[in-house]
Every structure is written in C-alpha cells, then in structure tokens.
mmCIF file of C-alpha atoms and ligand atoms in Angstrom:
data_model
loop_
_atom_site.group_PDB
_atom_site.id
_atom_site.type_symbol
_atom_site.label_atom_id
_atom_site.label_comp_id
_atom_site.label_asym_id
_atom_site.label_seq_id
_atom_site.Cartn_x
_atom_site.Cartn_y
_atom_site.Cartn_z
ATOM 1 C CA UNK O 1 1.386 -3.390 18.741
ATOM 2 C CA UNK O 2 4.957 -4.605 18.985
ATOM 3 C CA UNK O 3 6.192 -4.931 22.558
ATOM 4 C CA UNK O 4 9.876 -5.488 21.942
ATOM 5 C CA UNK O 5 12.250 -5.153 19.009
ATOM 6 C CA UNK O 6 15.904 -6.025 19.210
ATOM 7 C CA UNK O 7 18.667 -5.877 16.614
ATOM 8 C CA UNK O 8 20.231 -9.350 16.362
ATOM 9 C CA UNK O 9 22.913 -8.864 13.758
ATOM 10 C CA UNK O 10 23.905 -8.436 10.135
ATOM 11 C CA UNK O 11 24.838 -11.515 8.150
ATOM 12 C CA UNK O 12 26.650 -11.597 4.823
ATOM 13 C CA UNK O 13 25.315 -14.974 3.749
ATOM 14 C CA UNK O 14 22.165 -17.022 4.200
ATOM 15 C CA UNK O 15 24.191 -19.865 5.689
ATOM 16 C CA UNK O 16 25.468 -17.503 8.422
ATOM 17 C CA UNK O 17 21.961 -16.453 9.480
ATOM 18 C CA UNK O 18 20.603 -17.487 12.908
ATOM 19 C CA UNK O 19 19.843 -21.189 13.184
ATOM 20 C CA UNK O 20 16.469 -20.535 14.681
ATOM 21 C CA UNK O 21 13.052 -21.979 14.089
ATOM 22 C CA UNK O 22 11.317 -18.658 14.526
ATOM 23 C CA UNK O 23 9.204 -17.561 11.551
ATOM 24 C CA UNK O 24 10.721 -14.832 9.414
ATOM 25 C CA UNK O 25 9.197 -11.922 7.519
ATOM 26 C CA UNK O 26 11.532 -10.167 5.111
ATOM 27 C CA UNK O 27 11.331 -6.661 3.685
ATOM 28 C CA UNK O 28 12.769 -5.701 0.349
ATOM 29 C CA UNK O 29 12.536 -3.007 -2.282
ATOM 30 C CA UNK O 30 14.568 -0.606 -4.359
ATOM 31 C CA UNK O 31 17.060 1.518 -2.508
ATOM 32 C CA UNK O 32 15.394 4.666 -1.108
ATOM 33 C CA UNK O 33 11.888 3.164 -1.322
ATOM 34 C CA UNK O 34 11.393 3.863 2.402
ATOM 35 C CA UNK O 35 12.345 0.504 3.900
ATOM 36 C CA UNK O 36 14.118 1.737 7.018
ATOM 37 C CA UNK O 37 11.329 4.219 7.667
ATOM 38 C CA UNK O 38 8.704 1.475 7.345
ATOM 39 C CA UNK O 39 10.557 -0.829 9.733
ATOM 40 C CA UNK O 40 10.707 1.982 12.257
ATOM 41 C CA UNK O 41 6.991 2.604 11.759
ATOM 42 C CA UNK O 42 6.140 -1.074 12.307
ATOM 43 C CA UNK O 43 8.305 -1.432 15.361
ATOM 44 C CA UNK O 44 7.342 1.980 16.668
ATOM 45 C CA UNK O 45 11.016 2.850 17.154
ATOM 46 C CA UNK O 46 12.507 5.981 15.719
ATOM 47 C CA UNK O 47 15.959 4.633 15.091
ATOM 48 C CA UNK O 48 15.857 0.853 15.110
ATOM 49 C CA UNK O 49 16.565 0.438 11.414
ATOM 50 C CA UNK O 50 19.291 3.073 11.541
ATOM 51 C CA UNK O 51 21.586 0.287 12.702
ATOM 52 C CA UNK O 52 21.509 -1.048 9.191
ATOM 53 C CA UNK O 53 22.225 2.353 7.690
ATOM 54 C CA UNK O 54 25.917 2.122 8.489
ATOM 55 C CA UNK O 55 27.683 1.682 5.175
ATOM 56 C CA UNK O 56 28.481 -1.955 4.634
ATOM 57 C CA UNK O 57 25.727 -3.233 6.857
ATOM 58 C CA UNK O 58 23.016 -2.215 4.416
ATOM 59 C CA UNK O 59 24.539 -4.803 2.143
ATOM 60 C CA UNK O 60 23.785 -7.623 4.535
ATOM 61 C CA UNK O 61 20.833 -9.591 5.817
ATOM 62 C CA UNK O 62 19.816 -7.644 8.924
ATOM 63 C CA UNK O 63 17.922 -9.549 11.608
ATOM 64 C CA UNK O 64 15.630 -8.110 14.266
ATOM 65 C CA UNK O 65 13.923 -10.179 16.943
ATOM 66 C CA UNK O 66 10.341 -9.005 17.449
ATOM 67 C CA UNK O 67 8.350 -9.814 20.582
ATOM 68 C CA UNK O 68 10.722 -12.718 21.220
ATOM 69 C CA UNK O 69 8.769 -14.792 18.699
ATOM 70 C CA UNK O 70 9.532 -13.805 15.128
ATOM 71 C CA UNK O 71 12.318 -12.351 13.015
ATOM 72 C CA UNK O 72 12.033 -9.279 10.876
ATOM 73 C CA UNK O 73 14.662 -9.403 8.139
ATOM 74 C CA UNK O 74 15.778 -6.231 6.434
ATOM 75 C CA UNK O 75 17.182 -7.210 3.035
ATOM 76 C CA UNK O 76 19.535 -5.039 0.979
ATOM 77 C CA UNK O 77 17.790 -2.867 -1.603
ATOM 78 C CA UNK O 78 18.089 -3.880 -5.217
ATOM 79 C CA UNK O 79 19.034 -1.758 -8.210
ATOM 80 C CA UNK O 80 21.202 0.685 -6.295
ATOM 81 C CA UNK O 81 22.633 2.820 -9.113
ATOM 82 C CA UNK O 82 25.773 3.873 -7.261
ATOM 83 C CA UNK O 83 27.094 0.338 -6.986
ATOM 84 C CA UNK O 84 29.145 -1.246 -9.728
ATOM 85 C CA UNK O 85 27.479 -3.809 -11.924
ATOM 86 C CA UNK O 86 29.559 -6.604 -10.396
ATOM 87 C CA UNK O 87 28.728 -5.601 -6.813
ATOM 88 C CA UNK O 88 25.062 -5.314 -7.688
ATOM 89 C CA UNK O 89 25.132 -8.809 -9.153
ATOM 90 C CA UNK O 90 26.662 -10.162 -5.927
ATOM 91 C CA UNK O 91 23.903 -8.616 -3.785
ATOM 92 C CA UNK O 92 21.263 -9.731 -6.193
ATOM 93 C CA UNK O 93 22.478 -13.284 -5.889
ATOM 94 C CA UNK O 94 22.610 -13.061 -2.093
ATOM 95 C CA UNK O 95 19.045 -11.732 -1.887
ATOM 96 C CA UNK O 96 17.655 -14.308 -4.274
ATOM 97 C CA UNK O 97 19.477 -17.123 -2.526
ATOM 98 C CA UNK O 98 18.059 -16.083 0.839
ATOM 99 C CA UNK O 99 14.519 -15.720 -0.511
ATOM 100 C CA UNK O 100 14.451 -18.996 -2.381
ATOM 101 C CA UNK O 101 16.293 -21.173 0.141
ATOM 102 C CA UNK O 102 15.480 -19.915 3.621
ATOM 103 C CA UNK O 103 13.023 -22.359 5.145
ATOM 104 C CA UNK O 104 11.935 -20.110 8.019
ATOM 105 C CA UNK O 105 10.807 -17.411 5.604
ATOM 106 C CA UNK O 106 7.019 -17.069 5.708
ATOM 107 C CA UNK O 107 6.370 -13.987 3.579
ATOM 108 C CA UNK O 108 8.336 -11.366 1.681
ATOM 109 C CA UNK O 109 7.042 -7.798 1.840
ATOM 110 C CA UNK O 110 7.961 -6.049 -1.357
ATOM 111 C CA UNK O 111 7.994 -2.257 -1.021
ATOM 112 C CA UNK O 112 6.884 -0.143 -3.952
ATOM 113 C CA UNK O 113 7.010 3.651 -4.076
ATOM 114 C CA UNK O 114 3.400 4.793 -4.619
ATOM 115 C CA UNK O 115 4.487 8.297 -5.595
ATOM 116 C CA UNK O 116 5.930 7.205 -8.927
ATOM 117 C CA UNK O 117 4.731 5.261 -11.962
ATOM 118 C CA UNK O 118 5.355 1.480 -12.224
ATOM 119 C CA UNK O 119 9.058 0.632 -12.556
ATOM 120 C CA UNK O 120 10.363 -2.157 -14.729
ATOM 121 C CA UNK O 121 12.877 -3.363 -12.142
ATOM 122 C CA UNK O 122 10.076 -3.889 -9.577
ATOM 123 C CA UNK O 123 7.852 -5.727 -12.041
ATOM 124 C CA UNK O 124 10.763 -7.966 -13.007
ATOM 125 C CA UNK O 125 11.431 -8.757 -9.380
ATOM 126 C CA UNK O 126 7.767 -9.695 -8.909
ATOM 127 C CA UNK O 127 7.959 -12.009 -11.885
ATOM 128 C CA UNK O 128 10.939 -13.704 -10.313
ATOM 129 C CA UNK O 129 9.062 -14.114 -6.993
ATOM 130 C CA UNK O 130 6.110 -15.598 -8.818
ATOM 131 C CA UNK O 131 8.202 -17.962 -10.894
ATOM 132 C CA UNK O 132 9.831 -19.229 -7.724
ATOM 133 C CA UNK O 133 6.487 -19.554 -5.948
ATOM 134 C CA UNK O 134 7.486 -17.235 -3.131
ATOM 135 C CA UNK O 135 4.651 -15.998 -0.949
ATOM 136 C CA UNK O 136 4.733 -12.201 -0.991
ATOM 137 C CA UNK O 137 2.700 -9.100 -0.240
ATOM 138 C CA UNK O 138 3.098 -5.596 -1.644
ATOM 139 C CA UNK O 139 3.531 -2.516 0.507
ATOM 140 C CA UNK O 140 3.053 0.780 -1.265
ATOM 141 C CA UNK O 141 5.155 3.394 0.518
ATOM 142 C CA UNK O 142 5.179 7.208 0.623
ATOM 143 C CA UNK O 143 1.402 7.536 0.099
ATOM 144 C CA UNK O 144 1.591 11.106 1.431
ATOM 145 C CA UNK O 145 4.123 12.317 -1.089
ATOM 146 C CA UNK O 146 1.780 12.946 -4.020
ATOM 147 C CA UNK O 147 -1.858 13.950 -4.257
ATOM 148 C CA UNK O 148 -4.214 11.096 -3.333
ATOM 149 C CA UNK O 149 -5.562 10.940 -6.867
ATOM 150 C CA UNK O 150 -2.086 10.530 -8.352
ATOM 151 C CA UNK O 151 -1.241 7.831 -5.806
ATOM 152 C CA UNK O 152 -4.417 5.928 -6.706
ATOM 153 C CA UNK O 153 -3.512 6.224 -10.363
ATOM 154 C CA UNK O 154 0.014 4.899 -9.794
ATOM 155 C CA UNK O 155 -1.348 1.944 -7.839
ATOM 156 C CA UNK O 156 -3.987 1.207 -10.451
ATOM 157 C CA UNK O 157 -1.336 1.248 -13.172
ATOM 158 C CA UNK O 158 0.916 -0.983 -11.125
ATOM 159 C CA UNK O 159 -1.814 -3.574 -10.620
ATOM 160 C CA UNK O 160 -2.690 -3.451 -14.308
ATOM 161 C CA UNK O 161 0.954 -4.083 -15.199
ATOM 162 C CA UNK O 162 1.053 -7.033 -12.840
ATOM 163 C CA UNK O 163 -2.093 -8.500 -14.302
ATOM 164 C CA UNK O 164 -0.417 -8.591 -17.712
ATOM 165 C CA UNK O 165 1.678 -11.483 -16.390
ATOM 166 C CA UNK O 166 -0.324 -12.886 -13.471
ATOM 167 C CA UNK O 167 -3.836 -14.105 -12.942
ATOM 168 C CA UNK O 168 -4.275 -12.918 -9.401
ATOM 169 C CA UNK O 169 -2.901 -10.192 -7.174
ATOM 170 C CA UNK O 170 -1.121 -10.558 -3.823
ATOM 171 C CA UNK O 171 -2.256 -8.731 -0.664
ATOM 172 C CA UNK O 172 -1.628 -4.979 -0.858
ATOM 173 C CA UNK O 173 -0.945 -2.412 1.835
ATOM 174 C CA UNK O 174 -0.812 1.347 1.553
ATOM 175 C CA UNK O 175 1.499 3.138 3.953
ATOM 176 C CA UNK O 176 3.068 6.433 4.867
ATOM 177 C CA UNK O 177 5.845 6.450 7.419
ATOM 178 C CA UNK O 178 5.696 10.223 7.354
ATOM 179 C CA UNK O 179 2.024 10.259 8.399
ATOM 180 C CA UNK O 180 2.141 7.059 10.427
ATOM 181 C CA UNK O 181 -0.329 5.202 8.208
ATOM 182 C CA UNK O 182 -0.814 1.538 7.363
ATOM 183 C CA UNK O 183 1.436 -0.051 9.968
ATOM 184 C CA UNK O 184 -1.321 -1.737 11.961
ATOM 185 C CA UNK O 185 -2.709 -3.508 8.909
ATOM 186 C CA UNK O 186 0.692 -5.006 8.162
ATOM 187 C CA UNK O 187 1.150 -6.086 11.771
ATOM 188 C CA UNK O 188 -2.269 -7.724 11.757
ATOM 189 C CA UNK O 189 -1.398 -9.576 8.551
ATOM 190 C CA UNK O 190 1.891 -10.789 10.047
ATOM 191 C CA UNK O 191 0.091 -12.003 13.157
ATOM 192 C CA UNK O 192 -2.438 -13.992 11.140
ATOM 193 C CA UNK O 193 0.075 -15.413 8.675
ATOM 194 C CA UNK O 194 2.430 -16.366 11.477
ATOM 195 C CA UNK O 195 -0.254 -18.236 13.367
ATOM 196 C CA UNK O 196 -1.446 -20.132 10.325
ATOM 197 C CA UNK O 197 2.122 -21.086 9.374
ATOM 198 C CA UNK O 198 2.851 -22.731 12.719
HETATM 199 P P1 GTP W 201 18.223 2.861 1.717
HETATM 200 O O1 GTP W 201 18.405 1.973 2.898
HETATM 201 O O2 GTP W 201 19.157 4.019 1.709
HETATM 202 O O3 GTP W 201 18.252 2.126 0.430
HETATM 203 O O4 GTP W 201 16.761 3.545 1.757
HETATM 204 P P2 GTP W 201 15.431 2.992 2.434
HETATM 205 O O5 GTP W 201 14.639 2.203 1.472
HETATM 206 O O6 GTP W 201 15.712 2.378 3.753
HETATM 207 O O7 GTP W 201 14.620 4.351 2.621
HETATM 208 P P3 GTP W 201 14.574 5.307 3.871
HETATM 209 O O8 GTP W 201 13.598 4.819 4.881
HETATM 210 O O9 GTP W 201 15.943 5.624 4.334
HETATM 211 O O10 GTP W 201 13.907 6.587 3.183
HETATM 212 C C1 GTP W 201 14.456 7.189 2.017
HETATM 213 C C2 GTP W 201 13.935 8.625 1.900
HETATM 214 O O11 GTP W 201 12.523 8.622 1.693
HETATM 215 C C3 GTP W 201 14.173 9.450 3.152
HETATM 216 O O12 GTP W 201 14.477 10.767 2.771
HETATM 217 C C4 GTP W 201 12.822 9.387 3.879
HETATM 218 O O13 GTP W 201 12.593 10.523 4.683
HETATM 219 C C5 GTP W 201 11.854 9.353 2.711
HETATM 220 N N1 GTP W 201 10.620 8.641 3.097
HETATM 221 C C6 GTP W 201 10.527 7.399 3.632
HETATM 222 N N2 GTP W 201 9.241 7.068 3.887
HETATM 223 C C7 GTP W 201 8.509 8.141 3.503
HETATM 224 C C8 GTP W 201 7.094 8.438 3.527
HETATM 225 O O14 GTP W 201 6.239 7.648 3.948
HETATM 226 N N3 GTP W 201 6.715 9.640 3.017
HETATM 227 C C9 GTP W 201 7.607 10.542 2.521
HETATM 228 N N4 GTP W 201 7.130 11.694 2.045
HETATM 229 N N5 GTP W 201 8.929 10.317 2.509
HETATM 230 C C10 GTP W 201 9.374 9.139 2.986
HETATM 231 MG MG1 MG W 202 17.507 1.655 4.624
#
C-alpha cells in the first residue's frame, strides 16, 4: 500500500525534469486507455491524476513523489487523434527522448486496453521499446468492460501478435480501475524491481 503520493510538477522536457536520484516508473499508453484512472487506483487517491488532466499539462511529463522514495511519471498518451500531425510528432519525440535517455527510469508500464483487439500503434510502440532495449511491463486495462471470455481472447491475440516479432514476453498485469483490480500486483512488482535496481 502506498502511504503518500504528492504531485511534484509537470515538465515540458526531459532536461527540465527533477535532478533526483530516486528511481522512476513511467506509465504510458494511447490516449483514453485508462492511465489517469490506473494511477489513481495505484495511489489509492480519487483525484491525484486529475492534476494532469488540465489541458496543456497532459502534454507534459508529470511527476509524482510516492512514499518519499520513488517517482511515478505520467507520460503523455500517444496517437491522440485530435492533435495535428505536427503536434503529435513533437510529443512523440518528447516521450521517446525521455524513455531512451532518462537514467533514473527503471521500468515503463505500457497500458493496453483489454476490451479491444490488438492495435497496430501499440504493437509498433512495443517494437520501438524492444529495439531500444527498454525494460517494460504491460498493463491490460478495463478488464471489466467486456465479458471475461472476450478479454481473454483479446489478450491471447495481443500476445500472439507480440510473439511474431519477439522471442519472449514481458511481465503482464490485468487491471480494472472500475472494479479496483490488479493494483496490488503492480505495486508488488514495483517494490521488487526498485529494490533490485538499487
Ligand atoms: P487521457 O488522459 O484523456 O488520454 O485518458 P487516460 O488514459 O488518462 O484515461 P482515463 O483514466 O481518463 O479514462 C478514460 C475513460 O475510460 C474514462 O471514461 C474512464 O472512466 C474509463 N475507464 C478507465 N479505466 C476503466 C476501467 O478499468 N474500466 C472501465 N469500464 N472504464 C474505465
Ligand atoms: Mg489522463
């Protein structure tokens, strides 16, 4: 269980981010995948991630200090259809720069909507993570939204798609912010990974 969670700030560039040695865990996914809801589930706060919902701030690297000993980083969603192509390219660059250059970053949690079939944009992002040797885990969100059988099918298809390009699979988590499921497993994973990275 998280004891304390505090919003630190929103930063437009990786070089502006806190000069801290604390380990970081970043969350990313397509817009509307359920990122803010998941962060609120993990931190057990109803409105913590709302801070980043203010227009403009969603486009930044949002930092939260958790239990005074690690940073949760809420990254802008990718593939947001309402943005212009140019703006999207700018955010894409910012996200990729942060992920590939930030030394404090321990693991990226990539959120995937389990209520829909595998999406090309997500698979492409995974390929990029793999090519850049970024340590990541996959969090399937919205597990309550479709029938359990359909969710299992979507996940199975997603894994099969991944295995077309990769030999192994990363850690997977299944969550529902609506039903309060899967948060503890992610917290346990963060705790273990954090300890072994220090
Ligand atoms: P943006 O920041 O706007 O890109 O979205 P986001 O990825 O932060 O998603 P957010 O948490 O705002 O959720 C988007 C929508 O999905 C909202 O209407 C949520 O209520 C819904 N949602 C999020 N998590 C779940 C879930 O576990 N189950 C269901 N059924 N709906 C969810
Ligand atoms: Mg959000």
